[in-house]
Short mmCIF file of C-alpha atoms in Angstrom, two decimals:
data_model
loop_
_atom_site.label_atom_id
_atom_site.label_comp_id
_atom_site.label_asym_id
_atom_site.label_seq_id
_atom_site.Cartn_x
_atom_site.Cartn_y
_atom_site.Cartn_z
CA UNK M 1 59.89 49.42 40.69
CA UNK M 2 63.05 49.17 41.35
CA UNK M 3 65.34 49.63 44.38
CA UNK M 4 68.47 49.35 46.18
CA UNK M 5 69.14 48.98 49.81
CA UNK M 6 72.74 49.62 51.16
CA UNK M 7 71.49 48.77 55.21
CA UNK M 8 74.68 50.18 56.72
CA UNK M 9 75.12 53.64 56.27
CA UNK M 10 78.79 53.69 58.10
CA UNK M 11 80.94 50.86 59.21
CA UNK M 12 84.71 51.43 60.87
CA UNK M 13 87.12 49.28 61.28
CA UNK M 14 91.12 48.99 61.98
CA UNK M 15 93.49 48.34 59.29
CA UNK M 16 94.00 44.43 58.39
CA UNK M 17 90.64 43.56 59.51
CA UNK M 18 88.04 41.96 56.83
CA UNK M 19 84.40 43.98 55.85
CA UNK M 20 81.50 42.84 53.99
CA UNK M 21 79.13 45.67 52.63
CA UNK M 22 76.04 44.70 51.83
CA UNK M 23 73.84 45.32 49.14
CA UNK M 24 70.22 44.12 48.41
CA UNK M 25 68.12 44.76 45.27
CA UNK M 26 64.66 44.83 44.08
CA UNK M 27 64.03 44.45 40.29
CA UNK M 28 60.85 42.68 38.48
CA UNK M 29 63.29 42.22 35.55
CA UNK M 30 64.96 39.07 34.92
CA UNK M 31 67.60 40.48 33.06
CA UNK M 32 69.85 43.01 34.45
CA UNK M 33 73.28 44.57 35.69
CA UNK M 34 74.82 44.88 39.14
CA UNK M 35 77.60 47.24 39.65
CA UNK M 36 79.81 49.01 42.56
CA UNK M 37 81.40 52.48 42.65
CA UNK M 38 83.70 53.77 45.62
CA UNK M 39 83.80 57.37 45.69
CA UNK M 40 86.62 58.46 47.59
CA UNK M 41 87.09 62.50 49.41
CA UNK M 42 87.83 63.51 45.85
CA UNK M 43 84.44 62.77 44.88
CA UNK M 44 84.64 61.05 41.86
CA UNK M 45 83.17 57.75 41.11
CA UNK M 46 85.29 54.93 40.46
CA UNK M 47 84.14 51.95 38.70
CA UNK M 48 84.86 48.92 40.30
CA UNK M 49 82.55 45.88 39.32
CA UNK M 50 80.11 45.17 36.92
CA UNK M 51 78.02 41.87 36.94
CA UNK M 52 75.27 40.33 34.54
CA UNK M 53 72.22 39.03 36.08
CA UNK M 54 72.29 35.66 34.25
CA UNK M 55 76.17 35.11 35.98
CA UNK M 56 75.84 34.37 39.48
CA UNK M 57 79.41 33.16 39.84
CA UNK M 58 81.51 35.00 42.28
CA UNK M 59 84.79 37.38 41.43
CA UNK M 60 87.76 38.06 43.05
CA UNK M 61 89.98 41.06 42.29
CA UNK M 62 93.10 41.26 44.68
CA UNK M 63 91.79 42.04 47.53
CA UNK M 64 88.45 42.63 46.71
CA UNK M 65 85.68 40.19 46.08
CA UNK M 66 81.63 39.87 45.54
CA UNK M 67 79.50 37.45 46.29
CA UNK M 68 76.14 37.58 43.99
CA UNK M 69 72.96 35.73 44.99
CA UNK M 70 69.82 36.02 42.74
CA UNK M 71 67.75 33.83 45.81
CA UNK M 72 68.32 36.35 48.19
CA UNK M 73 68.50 39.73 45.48
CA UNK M 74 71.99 40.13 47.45
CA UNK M 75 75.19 41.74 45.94
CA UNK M 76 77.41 42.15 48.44
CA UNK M 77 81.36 42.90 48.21
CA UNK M 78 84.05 42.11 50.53
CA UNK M 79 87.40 43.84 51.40
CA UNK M 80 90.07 41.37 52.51
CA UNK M 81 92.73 43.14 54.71
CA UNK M 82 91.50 46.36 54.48
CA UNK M 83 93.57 49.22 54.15
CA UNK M 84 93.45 53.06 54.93
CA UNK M 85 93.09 53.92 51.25
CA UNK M 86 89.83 51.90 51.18
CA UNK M 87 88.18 54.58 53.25
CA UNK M 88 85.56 55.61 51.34
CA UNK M 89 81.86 55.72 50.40
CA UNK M 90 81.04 52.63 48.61
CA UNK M 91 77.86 52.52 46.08
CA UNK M 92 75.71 49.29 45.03
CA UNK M 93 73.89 49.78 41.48
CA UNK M 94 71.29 48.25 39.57
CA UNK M 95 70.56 48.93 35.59
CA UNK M 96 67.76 47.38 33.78
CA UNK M 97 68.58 46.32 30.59
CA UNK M 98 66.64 48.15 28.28
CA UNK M 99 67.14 51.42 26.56
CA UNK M 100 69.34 53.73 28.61
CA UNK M 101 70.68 51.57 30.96
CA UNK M 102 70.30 54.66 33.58
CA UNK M 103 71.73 53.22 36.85
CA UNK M 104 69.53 53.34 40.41
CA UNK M 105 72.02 53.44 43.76
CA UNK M 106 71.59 52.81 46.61
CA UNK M 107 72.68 55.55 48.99
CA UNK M 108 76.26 53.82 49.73
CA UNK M 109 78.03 52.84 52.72
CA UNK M 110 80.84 54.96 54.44
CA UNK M 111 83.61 52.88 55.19
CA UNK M 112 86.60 54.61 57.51
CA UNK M 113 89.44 52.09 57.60
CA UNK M 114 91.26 53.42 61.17
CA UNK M 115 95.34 52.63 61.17
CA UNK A 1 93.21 57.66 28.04
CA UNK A 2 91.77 60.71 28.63
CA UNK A 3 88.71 60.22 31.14
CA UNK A 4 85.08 62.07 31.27
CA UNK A 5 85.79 65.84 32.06
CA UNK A 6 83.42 68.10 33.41
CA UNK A 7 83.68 72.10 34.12
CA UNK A 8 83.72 73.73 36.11
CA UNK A 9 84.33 71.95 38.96
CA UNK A 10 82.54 74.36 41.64
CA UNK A 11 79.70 77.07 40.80
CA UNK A 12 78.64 79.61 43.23
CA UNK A 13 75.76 81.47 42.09
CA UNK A 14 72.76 83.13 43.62
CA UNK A 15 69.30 82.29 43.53
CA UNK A 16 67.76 83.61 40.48
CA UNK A 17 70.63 83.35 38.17
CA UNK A 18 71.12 81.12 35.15
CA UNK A 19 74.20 78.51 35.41
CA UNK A 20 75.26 76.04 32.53
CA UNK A 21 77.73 73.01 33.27
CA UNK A 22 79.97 71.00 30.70
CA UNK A 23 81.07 66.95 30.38
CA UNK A 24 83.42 65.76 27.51
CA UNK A 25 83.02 62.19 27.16
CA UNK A 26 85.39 59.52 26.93
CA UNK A 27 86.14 60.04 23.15
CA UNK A 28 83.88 57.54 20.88
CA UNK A 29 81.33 56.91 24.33
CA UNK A 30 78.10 57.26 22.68
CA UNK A 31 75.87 57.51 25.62
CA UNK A 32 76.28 59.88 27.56
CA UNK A 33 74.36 60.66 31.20
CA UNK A 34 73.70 63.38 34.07
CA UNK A 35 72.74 62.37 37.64
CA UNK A 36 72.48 64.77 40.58
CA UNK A 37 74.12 64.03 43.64
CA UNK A 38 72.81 65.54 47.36
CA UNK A 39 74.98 65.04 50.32
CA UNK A 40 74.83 61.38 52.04
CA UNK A 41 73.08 60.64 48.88
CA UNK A 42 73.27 57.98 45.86
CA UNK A 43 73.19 59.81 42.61
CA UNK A 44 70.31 59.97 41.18
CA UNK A 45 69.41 60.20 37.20
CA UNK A 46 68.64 63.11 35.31
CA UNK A 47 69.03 62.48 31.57
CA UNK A 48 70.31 59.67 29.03
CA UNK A 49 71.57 60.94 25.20
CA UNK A 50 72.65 58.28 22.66
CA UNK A 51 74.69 60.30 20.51
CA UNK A 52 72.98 63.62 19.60
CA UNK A 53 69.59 62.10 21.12
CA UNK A 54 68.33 63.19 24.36
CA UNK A 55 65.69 59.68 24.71
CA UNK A 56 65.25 59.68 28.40
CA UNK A 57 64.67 62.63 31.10
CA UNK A 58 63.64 61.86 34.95
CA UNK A 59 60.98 63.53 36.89
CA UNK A 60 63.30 65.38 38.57
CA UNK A 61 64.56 67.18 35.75
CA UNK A 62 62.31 70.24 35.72
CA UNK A 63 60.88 72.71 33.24
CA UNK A 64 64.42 74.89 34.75
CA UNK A 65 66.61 71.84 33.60
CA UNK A 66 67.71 71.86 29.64
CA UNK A 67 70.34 69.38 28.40
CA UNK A 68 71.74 69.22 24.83
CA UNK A 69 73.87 67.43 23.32
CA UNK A 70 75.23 68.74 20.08
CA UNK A 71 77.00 66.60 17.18
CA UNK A 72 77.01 63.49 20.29
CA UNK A 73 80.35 64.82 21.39
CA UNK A 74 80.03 67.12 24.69
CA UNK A 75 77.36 67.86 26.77
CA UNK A 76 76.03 70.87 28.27
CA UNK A 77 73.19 71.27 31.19
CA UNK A 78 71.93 74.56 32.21
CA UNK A 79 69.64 75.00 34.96
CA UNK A 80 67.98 78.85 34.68
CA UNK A 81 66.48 80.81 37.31
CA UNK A 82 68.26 78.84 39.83
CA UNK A 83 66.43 77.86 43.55
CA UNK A 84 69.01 77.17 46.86
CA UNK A 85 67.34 73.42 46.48
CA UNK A 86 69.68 73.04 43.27
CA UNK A 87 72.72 72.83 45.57
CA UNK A 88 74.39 69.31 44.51
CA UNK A 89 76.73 67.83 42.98
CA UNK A 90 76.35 67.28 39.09
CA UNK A 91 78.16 63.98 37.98
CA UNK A 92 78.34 62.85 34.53
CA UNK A 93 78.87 59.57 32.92
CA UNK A 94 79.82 58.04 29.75
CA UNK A 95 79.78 54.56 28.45
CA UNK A 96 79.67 52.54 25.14
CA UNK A 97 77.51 49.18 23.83
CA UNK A 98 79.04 47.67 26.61
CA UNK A 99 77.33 49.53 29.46
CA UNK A 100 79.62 50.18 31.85
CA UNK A 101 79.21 54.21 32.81
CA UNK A 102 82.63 56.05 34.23
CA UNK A 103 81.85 59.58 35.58
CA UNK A 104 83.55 62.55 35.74
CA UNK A 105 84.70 64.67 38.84
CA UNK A 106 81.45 66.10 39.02
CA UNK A 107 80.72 70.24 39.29
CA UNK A 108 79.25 71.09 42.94
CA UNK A 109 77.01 74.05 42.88
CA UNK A 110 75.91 75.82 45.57
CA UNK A 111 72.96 78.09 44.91
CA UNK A 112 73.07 81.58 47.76
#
């Protein structure tokens, strides 16, 4: 089966400071996709990341980054200098790659970002 | 770019009543997915169509739940005979060969 596990269900922190959210997966697949979504108050998903299973090299995006380790089924994603817009919850996904590519979350992170 | 749209964005209705939501895709998506979302809760899948093909429905998508999705453009889901446990949020999501799913605002229903 598989399964997601966001650990930290809320994390706060004051503005400028860095936070890691952590994500662990559990898959018998050896080919599949990692992603992250931030859903903000609005409520609407935003995309933010997608990774393959067979690239374990790390991405940075501004201030963002992720660090993906296939030894440890870890996915986790770090905000450098955060900032009071990144308040938000924060989802870790996992999609097998087979015929619908339906995505499993876990049940996300709430990150308040305090000025 | 227009993005996925979904109406309405809130439904109050009470228990017992029929209800039926709608998603426009991202124009030439041709997959095309509903999850249901509880409060403090990951979404969680309901349905998969690629193009006019409904090819995948979860367990939680009861005999109450009907999707369709006519000449693969929009999407409707209609939930009849509604029960207070069908309060959520309905997101959906549309991607193309390359997998990536962007969702919509989502319509939250809350069942009286």
């Amino acid at each position: 089966a598989q399964k997601v596990t966001q650990a930290q269900t809320e994390i706060s922190v004051v503005e400028k400071e860095d936070v890691t959210l952590d994500c662990v997966y559990e898959t018998r697949d050896t080919t599949y996709y990692l992603f992250w979504y931030k859903q903000p108050p609005s409520g609407e998903l935003v995309f933010l990341i997608r990774r393959n299973s067979f690239d374990e090299q790390n991405e940075i995006s501004g201030r963002y980054s992720w660090n993906f380790q296939k030894s440890t089924s870890s996915f986790n994603f770090t905000i450098t200098a955060s900032q009071v817009v990144d308040s938000a919850v924060y989802f870790c996904a996992l999609s097998q790659m087979d015929s619908s590519y339906k995505l499993i979350f876990g049940s996300g992170t709430r990150l308040l970002v305090r000025p | 770019d227009t993005g996925v749209s979904q109406d309405p964005r809130h439904k109050i209705t009470k228990r017992g009543q029929n209800v039926t939501f709608r998603c426009d895709p991202i124009s030439e998506h041709n997959r095309l997915y509903w999850y249901r979302q509880t409060l403090g809760q990951g979404p969680e899948f309901l349905t998969y169509f690629q193009n006019e093909a409904q090819l995948e429905k979860s367990r939680l998508l009861s005999d109450r739940f009907s999707a369709e999705r006519p000449k693969g453009s929009f999407s409707t889901l209609e939930i009849q005979r509604t029960e207070q446990g069908d309060s959520a949020m309905y997101l959906c999501a549309s991607s193309s060969w390359d997998n990536t799913q962007y969702f919509g605002p989502g319509t939250r229903l809350t069942v009286l």
